[in-house]
Coordinates of C-alpha atoms and ligand atoms in Angstrom, one line a residue:
M1 CA 74.9 121.9 143.0
A2 CA 71.8 119.9 142.2
S3 CA 72.6 116.6 140.5
V4 CA 72.0 116.5 136.8
I5 CA 72.4 112.9 136.1
H6 CA 69.4 110.6 136.3
I7 CA 68.3 107.2 135.1
L8 CA 66.1 107.3 132.0
P9 CA 62.6 105.8 132.4
Q10 CA 62.3 102.3 130.9
S11 CA 59.8 103.3 128.2
L12 CA 62.4 105.8 126.8
V13 CA 65.2 103.3 127.1
S14 CA 63.2 100.9 125.0
K15 CA 62.6 103.4 122.3
I16 CA 66.3 104.4 122.1
A17 CA 67.4 100.7 122.0
A18 CA 64.7 100.0 119.4
G19 CA 66.2 102.6 117.1
E20 CA 69.3 100.6 116.6
V21 CA 67.5 97.5 115.3
V22 CA 64.5 99.1 113.7
Q23 CA 65.5 101.9 111.4
R24 CA 62.7 101.5 108.9
P25 CA 60.0 99.1 107.7
A26 CA 62.6 97.0 105.9
S27 CA 64.4 96.3 109.1
V28 CA 61.2 94.8 110.5
V29 CA 60.7 92.7 107.4
K30 CA 64.3 91.5 107.6
E31 CA 64.1 90.6 111.3
L32 CA 60.8 88.8 111.0
L33 CA 61.9 86.8 108.1
E34 CA 65.2 85.9 109.8
N35 CA 63.1 84.6 112.8
S36 CA 61.0 82.5 110.4
L37 CA 64.2 81.0 108.9
D38 CA 65.7 80.4 112.4
A39 CA 62.3 78.7 113.3
G40 CA 62.9 76.3 110.4
A41 CA 60.1 77.5 108.2
S42 CA 59.8 76.0 104.7
K43 CA 57.5 78.7 103.6
A44 CA 57.0 82.4 104.4
V45 CA 54.6 85.0 103.2
V46 CA 55.4 88.7 103.5
G47 CA 52.7 91.2 103.1
V48 CA 53.1 95.0 103.3
R49 CA 51.0 98.1 102.7
E50 CA 52.2 101.6 102.1
G51 CA 55.8 100.6 102.0
G52 CA 55.4 98.9 105.3
K53 CA 54.6 102.1 107.1
S54 CA 51.0 101.1 108.0
F55 CA 51.2 97.4 107.7
I56 CA 53.7 94.5 107.7
Q57 CA 52.9 90.9 108.1
V58 CA 55.1 87.8 108.0
V59 CA 53.4 84.3 108.1
D60 CA 55.6 81.2 108.5
D61 CA 55.2 77.5 109.0
G62 CA 58.1 77.2 111.4
C63 CA 58.3 75.7 114.8
G64 CA 56.1 78.3 116.5
M65 CA 56.1 79.1 120.2
G66 CA 54.2 77.9 123.2
E67 CA 52.3 80.5 125.3
E68 CA 55.1 80.8 127.9
D69 CA 57.7 81.5 125.2
A70 CA 55.5 83.9 123.4
R71 CA 55.1 86.0 126.5
T72 CA 58.8 86.1 127.0
A73 CA 59.8 86.6 123.3
F74 CA 59.2 90.3 123.2
T75 CA 61.1 91.2 126.3
R76 CA 64.6 92.5 125.8
H77 CA 67.4 89.9 125.4
A78 CA 64.9 87.1 125.2
T79 CA 66.2 84.5 122.9
S80 CA 66.2 80.7 122.5
K81 CA 69.3 80.8 120.3
I82 CA 72.2 81.2 122.6
S83 CA 72.5 80.7 126.3
S84 CA 76.2 81.1 127.1
Y85 CA 79.2 83.1 126.0
S86 CA 80.7 80.2 124.2
D87 CA 77.5 80.0 122.1
L88 CA 78.2 83.5 121.0
E89 CA 81.5 82.4 119.5
S90 CA 79.9 80.0 117.0
I91 CA 76.6 81.4 115.9
R92 CA 74.7 79.4 113.4
T93 CA 71.4 81.2 113.5
L94 CA 70.5 84.5 112.0
G95 CA 69.3 85.9 115.3
F96 CA 70.9 85.7 118.7
R97 CA 70.6 89.0 120.4
G98 CA 67.0 88.7 121.5
E99 CA 66.3 92.3 120.5
A100 CA 64.2 92.2 117.4
L101 CA 60.8 91.4 118.8
F102 CA 61.5 93.6 121.8
S103 CA 62.4 96.5 119.5
I104 CA 59.6 96.1 117.0
T105 CA 56.9 95.8 119.7
A106 CA 58.3 98.9 121.5
V107 CA 57.6 101.1 118.5
S108 CA 54.5 99.7 116.9
Q109 CA 51.2 97.9 117.4
V110 CA 51.9 94.2 117.1
E111 CA 49.7 91.1 116.8
L112 CA 51.5 87.8 117.4
K113 CA 49.9 84.6 116.6
T114 CA 51.8 81.4 117.1
R115 CA 51.4 77.7 117.6
T116 CA 53.7 74.7 118.0
T117 CA 52.9 71.3 116.5
V118 CA 52.5 69.8 120.0
D119 CA 49.9 72.3 121.0
E120 CA 46.3 72.0 119.8
M121 CA 45.6 75.7 119.9
G122 CA 47.7 78.7 119.2
T123 CA 48.3 81.8 121.3
I124 CA 47.3 85.3 120.1
M125 CA 48.7 88.4 121.7
R126 CA 48.3 92.1 121.1
I127 CA 51.2 94.2 122.2
E128 CA 51.3 98.0 121.9
G129 CA 54.3 100.2 122.6
G130 CA 55.9 97.2 124.4
E131 CA 52.9 96.5 126.6
L132 CA 50.9 93.3 126.4
K133 CA 47.3 94.4 125.9
E134 CA 45.6 91.1 125.3
I135 CA 46.3 87.4 125.2
S136 CA 44.0 84.5 124.3
K137 CA 43.8 81.2 122.5
V138 CA 43.2 80.9 118.8
A139 CA 42.7 78.1 116.3
M140 CA 45.4 78.1 113.7
Q141 CA 47.9 76.0 111.7
P142 CA 51.3 75.5 113.4
G143 CA 53.7 78.4 112.7
T144 CA 53.8 82.0 113.5
T145 CA 52.2 85.2 112.1
V146 CA 53.5 88.5 113.2
T147 CA 51.5 91.6 112.1
V148 CA 53.1 95.0 112.7
K149 CA 50.9 98.1 112.3
N150 CA 51.7 101.8 112.4
L151 CA 55.5 101.6 112.8
F152 CA 56.8 104.4 115.0
Y153 CA 53.3 105.5 115.9
N154 CA 54.7 106.5 119.3
V155 CA 58.0 108.0 118.0
P156 CA 56.9 110.9 115.8
A157 CA 60.4 112.0 115.1
R158 CA 61.2 108.7 113.5
R159 CA 57.9 108.4 111.7
N160 CA 58.5 111.8 110.1
F161 CA 61.8 110.6 108.9
L162 CA 60.4 107.7 106.9
K163 CA 60.9 108.1 103.2
S164 CA 58.2 108.0 100.5
T165 CA 56.2 104.8 100.2
L166 CA 58.0 103.9 97.1
S167 CA 61.4 104.3 98.6
E168 CA 60.4 102.3 101.7
F169 CA 58.9 99.6 99.5
K170 CA 62.2 99.4 97.6
H171 CA 64.1 98.8 100.8
I172 CA 61.7 96.1 101.8
S173 CA 61.9 94.5 98.4
D174 CA 65.7 94.5 98.7
A175 CA 65.5 92.8 102.0
V176 CA 63.1 90.1 100.7
Q177 CA 65.3 89.6 97.6
R178 CA 68.4 89.0 99.8
I179 CA 66.5 86.3 101.8
A180 CA 65.2 84.8 98.5
L181 CA 68.7 84.6 97.1
S182 CA 70.3 83.2 100.2
R183 CA 67.6 80.5 100.9
N184 CA 66.7 78.7 97.7
E185 CA 65.0 75.9 99.8
L186 CA 62.5 78.4 101.2
G187 CA 59.2 79.0 99.5
L188 CA 58.6 82.8 99.6
T189 CA 55.8 85.0 98.6
F190 CA 55.9 88.8 98.8
V191 CA 52.8 90.8 98.4
S192 CA 52.6 94.6 98.4
N193 CA 49.2 96.3 98.5
D194 CA 47.6 93.1 97.3
E195 CA 50.0 92.8 94.4
K196 CA 52.2 89.7 94.2
V197 CA 55.8 91.0 93.8
L198 CA 57.5 87.6 94.2
D199 CA 56.3 84.1 94.5
V200 CA 58.8 81.3 94.5
K201 CA 58.8 77.7 95.4
P202 CA 61.7 75.8 96.9
E203 CA 64.1 75.3 94.0
T204 CA 67.8 74.9 93.2
M205 CA 70.1 77.9 93.6
E206 CA 70.4 78.4 89.9
E207 CA 66.6 78.2 89.5
R208 CA 66.2 80.7 92.3
F209 CA 68.5 83.2 90.6
K210 CA 66.6 82.7 87.5
S211 CA 63.3 83.3 89.3
V212 CA 64.6 86.5 90.7
Y213 CA 66.7 87.8 87.8
G214 CA 65.4 86.0 84.7
D215 CA 67.0 83.3 82.6
R216 CA 68.8 85.4 80.2
F217 CA 70.7 87.4 82.8
V218 CA 71.7 84.3 84.7
D219 CA 72.9 82.6 81.6
S220 CA 75.3 85.5 81.1
L221 CA 76.9 85.0 84.5
I222 CA 80.2 83.2 85.3
R223 CA 79.9 80.7 88.0
F224 CA 82.7 80.2 90.5
Q225 CA 83.5 77.8 93.2
E226 CA 86.5 77.2 95.4
D227 CA 87.2 75.1 98.4
S228 CA 89.9 75.1 101.0
D229 CA 90.3 73.6 104.4
L230 CA 89.3 76.9 105.9
M231 CA 86.5 78.1 103.7
R232 CA 84.3 77.4 100.7
I233 CA 83.0 80.0 98.3
H234 CA 80.7 79.7 95.4
G235 CA 78.5 82.1 93.5
Y236 CA 78.0 84.1 90.3
S237 CA 79.6 87.1 88.8
S238 CA 79.0 88.9 85.6
K239 CA 81.1 88.9 82.6
P240 CA 82.8 92.2 82.1
D241 CA 80.4 93.2 79.3
F242 CA 77.4 92.7 81.5
A243 CA 78.6 95.0 84.2
R244 CA 76.3 97.5 85.7
K245 CA 76.5 101.2 86.4
T246 CA 75.9 101.0 90.1
R247 CA 76.9 98.7 92.9
V248 CA 73.4 97.7 93.9
D249 CA 73.5 94.2 92.6
Q250 CA 76.3 93.0 94.8
F251 CA 75.6 90.3 97.3
L252 CA 77.8 88.9 99.9
F253 CA 76.5 86.1 102.0
L254 CA 78.5 84.7 104.9
N255 CA 77.2 81.4 106.2
R256 CA 73.9 82.4 104.4
R257 CA 73.6 85.7 106.1
F258 CA 73.6 88.8 104.0
I259 CA 76.5 91.0 105.0
V260 CA 78.2 94.2 104.0
N261 CA 81.9 94.1 103.9
R262 CA 84.0 96.5 101.9
A263 CA 87.1 94.4 101.9
L264 CA 85.4 91.4 100.3
S265 CA 83.5 93.5 97.8
H266 CA 86.8 95.0 96.8
A267 CA 88.3 91.5 96.6
V268 CA 85.7 90.7 93.9
F269 CA 85.9 94.0 92.2
S270 CA 89.6 94.0 92.0
A271 CA 89.6 90.5 90.5
Y272 CA 88.2 92.2 87.4
E273 CA 91.2 94.5 87.4
H274 CA 90.8 96.5 84.3
L275 CA 88.4 94.4 82.5
L276 CA 85.6 96.8 83.4
E277 CA 85.1 100.2 82.0
K278 CA 85.5 103.0 84.4
G279 CA 82.4 103.5 86.4
S280 CA 80.9 100.1 85.9
F281 CA 80.6 97.4 88.5
P282 CA 80.2 93.7 88.3
F283 CA 77.1 92.0 89.4
F284 CA 78.0 89.3 91.9
A285 CA 76.5 87.0 94.5
L286 CA 79.1 85.4 96.6
F287 CA 78.4 82.8 99.2
L288 CA 81.1 82.2 101.7
E289 CA 81.0 79.3 104.1
I290 CA 83.4 79.5 106.9
D291 CA 83.6 78.0 110.4
P292 CA 81.4 80.3 112.5
R293 CA 84.1 80.3 115.2
R294 CA 86.3 82.3 112.8
V295 CA 83.9 85.2 112.4
D296 CA 82.3 87.6 114.8
V297 CA 78.8 88.5 113.8
N298 CA 78.2 90.4 117.0
V299 CA 79.7 93.7 116.0
H300 CA 76.6 95.6 114.8
P301 CA 73.0 95.8 116.0
S302 CA 71.6 95.0 112.6
K303 CA 74.2 92.1 112.2
L304 CA 75.1 93.4 108.8
E305 CA 78.8 93.7 109.6
V306 CA 81.1 91.0 110.6
K307 CA 84.7 90.6 111.6
F308 CA 86.9 87.8 110.4
D309 CA 89.8 86.6 112.5
D310 CA 91.9 86.6 109.4
E311 CA 90.5 89.0 106.9
R312 CA 93.6 89.0 104.7
S313 CA 93.4 85.3 103.8
V314 CA 89.7 85.5 103.2
Y315 CA 90.3 88.5 100.9
R316 CA 92.9 86.6 98.9
F317 CA 90.8 83.5 98.7
V318 CA 87.9 85.4 97.3
H319 CA 90.0 87.4 95.0
A320 CA 91.7 84.3 93.6
A321 CA 88.5 82.4 93.1
V322 CA 86.9 85.1 91.1
R323 CA 90.0 85.8 89.2
K324 CA 90.4 82.2 88.3
A325 CA 86.8 82.0 87.1
L326 CA 87.2 85.1 85.0
G327 CA 90.5 83.9 83.6
A328 CA 88.9 80.7 82.5
H329 CA 86.7 82.6 80.1
D330 CA 87.6 83.9 76.7
L331 CA 87.8 87.6 77.2
V332 CA 90.1 88.5 74.3
P333 CA 89.0 91.6 72.6
S334 CA 88.7 91.3 68.8
V335 CA 89.0 93.7 66.0
A336 CA 85.7 93.7 64.3
M337 CA 84.2 95.7 61.4
K338 CA 80.9 97.5 61.7
D339 CA 79.6 95.7 58.7
S340 CA 81.1 94.0 55.7
T341 CA 80.5 96.9 53.4
A342 CA 82.3 99.4 55.6
T343 CA 85.5 100.7 54.0
E344 CA 87.2 101.6 57.2
P345 CA 87.8 98.8 59.7
D346 CA 86.4 99.5 63.1
V347 CA 89.5 99.2 65.3
G348 CA 87.7 99.9 68.5
L349 CA 88.1 97.1 70.9
Q350 CA 85.2 95.2 72.2
F351 CA 85.0 92.2 74.4
V352 CA 83.9 89.1 72.6
R353 CA 81.0 87.3 74.1
P354 CA 82.0 83.7 74.2
S355 CA 79.8 81.7 71.9
K356 CA 79.7 78.9 74.4
S357 CA 76.9 79.5 76.9
F358 CA 77.3 79.5 80.6
L359 CA 78.1 76.1 82.0
P360 CA 78.0 75.7 85.8
G361 CA 81.1 74.4 87.4
R362 CA 83.8 75.1 84.9
D363 CA 87.0 73.7 86.2
A364 CA 90.7 74.0 85.5
A365 CA 90.6 71.5 82.7
E366 CA 88.0 73.6 80.9
A367 CA 90.2 76.7 81.6
D368 CA 92.9 74.8 79.7
A369 CA 90.6 74.0 77.0
T370 CA 89.7 77.7 76.6
L371 CA 93.4 78.5 76.4
A372 CA 93.9 75.7 73.9
S373 CA 91.1 77.1 71.8
L374 CA 92.9 80.4 71.8
F375 CA 96.2 79.1 70.9
G376 CA 95.2 76.2 68.9
D377 CA 94.8 72.6 69.6
F378 CA 96.1 70.6 66.7
K379 CA 94.8 67.3 67.9
S380 CA 91.2 68.3 67.7
R381 CA 91.5 70.1 64.4
T382 CA 93.1 67.6 62.2
D383 CA 92.6 69.3 58.8
E384 CA 94.0 72.6 60.0
A385 CA 96.8 70.9 61.8
R386 CA 97.9 69.1 58.6
I387 CA 98.1 72.3 56.7
D388 CA 99.9 74.0 59.5
R389 CA 102.5 71.3 59.8
D390 CA 103.1 71.4 56.1
E391 CA 103.6 75.1 56.1
T392 CA 105.8 75.5 59.1
P393 CA 108.5 73.4 60.7
P394 CA 107.4 71.5 63.7
L395 CA 108.2 72.8 67.1
T396 CA 111.0 70.6 68.3
D397 CA 113.7 72.8 69.7
D398 CA 113.6 73.5 73.4
I399 CA 112.4 76.9 74.1
E400 CA 114.5 79.3 76.1
P401 CA 112.7 81.6 78.5
I402 CA 113.1 85.3 77.9
R403 CA 115.6 85.4 80.5
K404 CA 116.8 82.5 82.6
T405 CA 114.2 82.3 85.3
T406 CA 115.0 81.1 88.7
R407 CA 111.6 79.5 89.2
P408 CA 111.3 75.9 88.3
P409 CA 109.2 75.8 85.1
E410 CA 105.6 75.2 85.8
E411 CA 104.7 71.7 85.1
G412 CA 101.6 70.3 83.5
R413 CA 99.6 73.1 82.1
E414 CA 102.4 75.2 80.8
A415 CA 104.1 72.1 79.2
E416 CA 100.8 71.1 77.7
V417 CA 100.1 74.5 76.3
E418 CA 103.6 74.6 74.9
E419 CA 102.9 71.5 72.9
R420 CA 99.9 73.2 71.4
V421 CA 101.5 76.6 70.7
R422 CA 101.5 77.2 67.0
P423 CA 104.8 77.2 65.3
L424 CA 104.1 80.4 63.4
V425 CA 105.2 83.5 65.4
L426 CA 106.7 86.8 64.2
Q427 CA 107.6 90.1 65.7
L428 CA 106.2 93.2 64.0
H429 CA 108.0 96.5 64.3
R430 CA 109.8 95.3 67.4
K431 CA 106.5 95.9 69.2
Y432 CA 103.9 93.4 68.5
I433 CA 103.9 89.6 68.2
V434 CA 101.6 88.0 65.7
T435 CA 100.6 84.4 66.0
Q436 CA 98.1 82.2 64.3
I437 CA 95.2 80.7 66.2
P438 CA 92.5 78.4 64.9
S439 CA 90.0 81.2 64.5
G440 CA 92.3 83.6 62.8
L441 CA 95.3 85.5 64.1
M442 CA 96.3 87.0 67.4
I443 CA 98.3 90.1 68.0
I444 CA 100.0 90.5 71.3
D445 CA 101.6 93.6 72.7
Q446 CA 105.0 92.4 73.8
H447 CA 105.5 94.9 76.6
V448 CA 102.2 94.5 78.3
A449 CA 102.4 90.7 77.9
H450 CA 105.7 90.5 79.6
E451 CA 104.5 93.0 82.2
R452 CA 101.7 90.6 83.0
V453 CA 104.0 87.7 83.3
L454 CA 106.4 89.5 85.6
Y455 CA 103.6 91.0 87.7
E456 CA 102.2 87.7 88.5
R457 CA 105.6 86.2 89.2
I458 CA 106.4 89.0 91.7
L459 CA 103.1 88.6 93.4
A460 CA 103.8 84.9 93.7
S461 CA 107.2 85.6 95.1
F462 CA 105.6 87.5 97.9
E463 CA 103.4 84.6 98.7
D464 CA 105.6 81.6 98.7
D465 CA 108.7 81.4 96.5
L466 CA 112.1 82.1 97.9
P467 CA 113.8 84.9 96.1
H468 CA 116.7 84.0 93.7
P469 CA 118.5 87.2 93.0
Q470 CA 121.1 87.3 90.2
Q471 CA 124.1 88.5 92.1
L472 CA 125.9 91.4 90.5
L473 CA 129.5 91.0 89.7
F474 CA 130.2 94.5 90.9
P475 CA 127.9 95.6 93.7
Q476 CA 126.6 99.1 93.1
T477 CA 126.5 101.8 95.6
L478 CA 123.6 104.2 95.2
L479 CA 123.2 107.5 96.8
L480 CA 119.5 108.2 97.3
T481 CA 117.5 111.1 98.4
P482 CA 116.5 111.0 102.0
A483 CA 112.9 110.3 101.1
D484 CA 113.9 107.4 98.8
Y485 CA 116.3 106.0 101.4
S486 CA 113.5 105.8 104.0
L487 CA 111.2 104.3 101.3
V488 CA 113.8 101.6 100.7
R489 CA 114.0 101.0 104.4
E490 CA 110.3 100.7 104.6
L491 CA 110.0 98.4 101.6
L492 CA 113.1 96.4 102.4
P493 CA 111.4 93.1 103.3
H494 CA 109.3 93.3 100.1
L495 CA 112.2 94.2 98.0
Q496 CA 114.1 91.3 99.3
R497 CA 111.3 88.9 98.6
M498 CA 111.2 90.2 95.0
G499 CA 114.9 89.4 94.6
F500 CA 116.6 92.7 95.3
D501 CA 119.7 92.0 97.4
V502 CA 119.9 95.5 99.0
K503 CA 121.9 96.6 102.0
L504 CA 121.3 99.8 103.9
F505 CA 124.5 101.6 104.4
G506 CA 123.4 104.7 106.3
K507 CA 123.8 108.2 105.1
N508 CA 121.2 107.7 102.3
T509 CA 123.4 105.1 100.7
V510 CA 122.4 101.6 99.7
V511 CA 124.4 98.9 98.2
V512 CA 122.8 96.7 95.6
E513 CA 124.4 93.3 95.4
G514 CA 121.7 91.5 93.5
V515 CA 118.6 92.2 91.4
P516 CA 115.6 90.0 90.5
A517 CA 116.4 87.4 88.0
D518 CA 114.0 88.9 85.5
V519 CA 115.9 92.1 85.1
R520 CA 117.3 92.3 81.6
V521 CA 121.0 92.5 81.0
G522 CA 122.2 96.1 81.0
R523 CA 119.3 97.4 83.1
E524 CA 120.6 96.2 86.5
E525 CA 122.0 99.6 87.5
R526 CA 118.9 101.6 87.0
I527 CA 116.1 99.2 87.9
L528 CA 115.9 100.0 91.7
Q529 CA 115.7 103.7 91.2
E530 CA 113.1 103.3 88.4
V531 CA 111.0 101.0 90.5
L532 CA 111.1 103.5 93.4
D533 CA 110.1 106.4 91.1
L534 CA 107.2 104.5 89.7
F535 CA 106.2 103.3 93.1
K536 CA 105.9 106.8 94.4
E537 CA 103.9 107.9 91.4
Q538 CA 101.5 105.0 91.7
E539 CA 101.2 105.3 95.4
H540 CA 99.4 108.6 95.1
E541 CA 97.0 107.3 92.5
A542 CA 95.8 104.1 94.0
K543 CA 95.4 102.9 97.5
L544 CA 96.7 99.5 96.8
D545 CA 98.9 97.7 99.2
A546 CA 102.6 98.3 98.9
R547 CA 103.3 94.9 97.5
E548 CA 100.9 95.3 94.7
T549 CA 102.2 98.7 93.8
L550 CA 105.7 97.3 93.9
A551 CA 104.8 94.4 91.6
K552 CA 103.2 96.9 89.2
S553 CA 106.2 99.2 89.3
F554 CA 108.7 96.4 88.8
S555 CA 106.8 94.6 86.1
C556 CA 106.4 97.9 84.1
R557 CA 110.1 98.8 84.4
A558 CA 111.6 95.3 84.0
A559 CA 109.4 94.2 81.1
V560 CA 110.7 94.2 77.5
K561 CA 109.8 97.4 75.8
A562 CA 108.5 98.4 72.4
G563 CA 111.6 98.6 70.4
D564 CA 113.3 95.5 71.9
Q565 CA 114.2 92.9 69.4
L566 CA 113.1 89.5 70.5
H567 CA 114.4 86.2 69.3
E568 CA 112.0 83.6 68.1
S569 CA 112.6 81.5 71.2
E570 CA 111.9 84.5 73.4
I571 CA 108.7 85.1 71.6
R572 CA 107.6 81.6 72.1
A573 CA 108.6 81.6 75.8
L574 CA 106.6 84.8 76.2
I575 CA 103.5 83.4 74.7
R576 CA 103.8 80.3 76.7
Q577 CA 104.3 82.2 80.0
L578 CA 101.5 84.6 79.1
V579 CA 99.1 81.7 78.6
A580 CA 100.0 80.3 82.0
T581 CA 99.1 83.6 83.8
Q582 CA 95.9 84.0 85.6
M583 CA 94.7 86.9 83.5
P584 CA 96.3 86.9 80.1
Y585 CA 93.9 89.5 78.7
V586 CA 94.8 92.8 80.4
C587 CA 98.0 94.2 81.8
P588 CA 98.2 95.3 85.4
H589 CA 97.4 98.8 84.3
G590 CA 94.4 97.8 82.3
R591 CA 95.6 97.8 78.7
P592 CA 94.6 94.9 76.6
I593 CA 97.4 92.4 76.0
M594 CA 96.1 90.7 73.0
I595 CA 93.5 91.3 70.3
R596 CA 92.2 88.9 67.7
V597 CA 91.4 89.2 64.1
S598 CA 89.2 86.3 63.0
T599 CA 89.4 84.6 59.7
D600 CA 85.7 85.5 59.3
E601 CA 86.6 89.2 59.5
L602 CA 89.4 88.7 57.0
D603 CA 87.0 86.8 54.7
K604 CA 84.5 89.6 54.9
R605 CA 87.2 92.1 54.0
F606 CA 88.3 90.1 51.0
G607 CA 84.8 89.5 49.9
R608 CA 85.1 85.8 50.4
T609 CA 81.7 85.4 52.0
Ligands
LIG701 P1 66.5 86.5 118.3 O1 66.1 86.1 117.0 O2 67.8 87.3 118.3 O3 66.6 85.3 119.2 P2 64.1 87.9 118.5 O4 63.6 89.0 119.3 O5 64.1 88.1 117.1 O6 65.5 87.5 119.0 O7 63.2 86.7 118.9 C1 63.1 86.2 120.2 C2 62.8 84.8 120.3 O8 61.4 84.6 119.9 C3 63.6 83.9 119.4 O9 64.8 83.5 120.0 C4 62.6 82.7 119.1 O10 62.8 81.8 120.1 C5 61.3 83.3 119.2 N1 60.7 83.6 117.9 C6 60.7 84.8 117.3 N2 60.1 84.7 116.0 C7 59.7 83.4 115.9 C8 59.1 82.7 114.9 N3 58.7 83.2 113.7 N4 58.9 81.3 115.1 C9 59.3 80.8 116.2 N5 59.9 81.4 117.2 C10 60.1 82.7 117.1
LIG702 MG1 65.5 87.5 115.5

């Protein structure tokens, strides 16, 4: 039989390889701009025509190339950025594969002009379909200009697949925007068909965001920042009420490289939990700095995807940072009336926009201040404080937690807040807690509030705390269905961390010797089965990890219910514990925990204005 396998000609190989790097005009813009950045440029000008289909040009003032380097630059795997395998493990430049110029020149008509500072003259080259057609000297400023004409002129199939000029322009504009946001120290001009689309000078990060998005939008963002030994993140995210309907405005930058990473996007998104309406997405721009040895950027030809050596811890870090920043803002919904003449109060919930405008670098102390403003800070409001003290007895008695908790009481913040908690509390219809705050009154749903407290406590127990089960006087033997039995077996390590002291006995039988300390008296017997049932229900709905689903199930089942009578000390403990949570505004399932009725609203209702 005649042989059927043969080696492809080089010209065809080039075109195939090029297809991986150059998918559309925007890929060319991205690669050329990345080269300018790697060359240390302080200014770059991008010009395109017809959505880049006929013309793309990038001019930079970077280090440039000597003639020898310029000749090599557009051959495959030619790079000045790495030279050994070990370099590949700690990449600090945007490029490193030596494929961009090769790929671009293989599928277009390119003119490359470049000059280093040490050379008097620059080099100009014309390359078509990968072949050097012309080379000579030219007078020019140091730097590099790459002009790309008629992209895919020699790959008709590709050319036909290009989208409309508008759509290709949009892709280019996105690519330019990403570079603009990630490099505030770069002066950047973007011209499309002789029209200036963007023109920014080197500026601070905040100024850069304002140049791109406008002052008002940026003022509405929450800034976050978090450092650890392993990584550092900072950036912006939107308050829930400024969320968008699409995911387009979500930027992840890893060591200043724009990346796409579903897990990290999810980490940010889920930090909002249920603060967002269904179908809306937060704006965010997140900059993650991490030791380059801990990430692999060499997993995709366009270098968009990366692999972390420890994705879970990066996920948690990002999630926690955004969560903390959000939690530090006043997101309490308030009951407001449409206008003062309306007869029916508008009981629809709306998120209050904090009156305080965006301040960069809010820290934990400010978070406490926010909480203090929610729950009243006597010291800073002397008049009110005096009246309050007169009306209600001072808070002197030691507060008993809802149920004796096994965790040591959180020091500092919780104690401080306790001091500020208003004396006035009352339970309404065994369902709601009403408490006075400086701006009016706060109504708290006791069940969801407790749910939030337990939920965070369980999650914490997965992280670090040792479980302290309350041992049952009479261990219970439970006969489970075979499915539940294997579920318990699967979840056993998690259940134990939560504080369930459960032994597998075989034959679908388990023995419960202890339950988490938070389980209320009288509910010990049913709690495990209830948690399992809810777990199964929720597992179908959401693709959360098992621990999160367990935490949700447990907190829902173990929390006080509507109808449970609470002692005053329990109410106070609940408020105090709630305030110490990371997200006191919504329960793990998304229901609001508290709403506020301001004295202004009351004044309006009573015609006191
Ligand atoms: P990579 O960026 O992965 O190294 P490229 O094909 O994009 O590969 O570029 C090849 C080489 O050409 C680079 O390593 C660099 O040395 C040089 N080069 C490309 N663009 C520029 C530029 N704008 N200024 C200076 N040198 C450049
Ligand atoms: Mg490159």
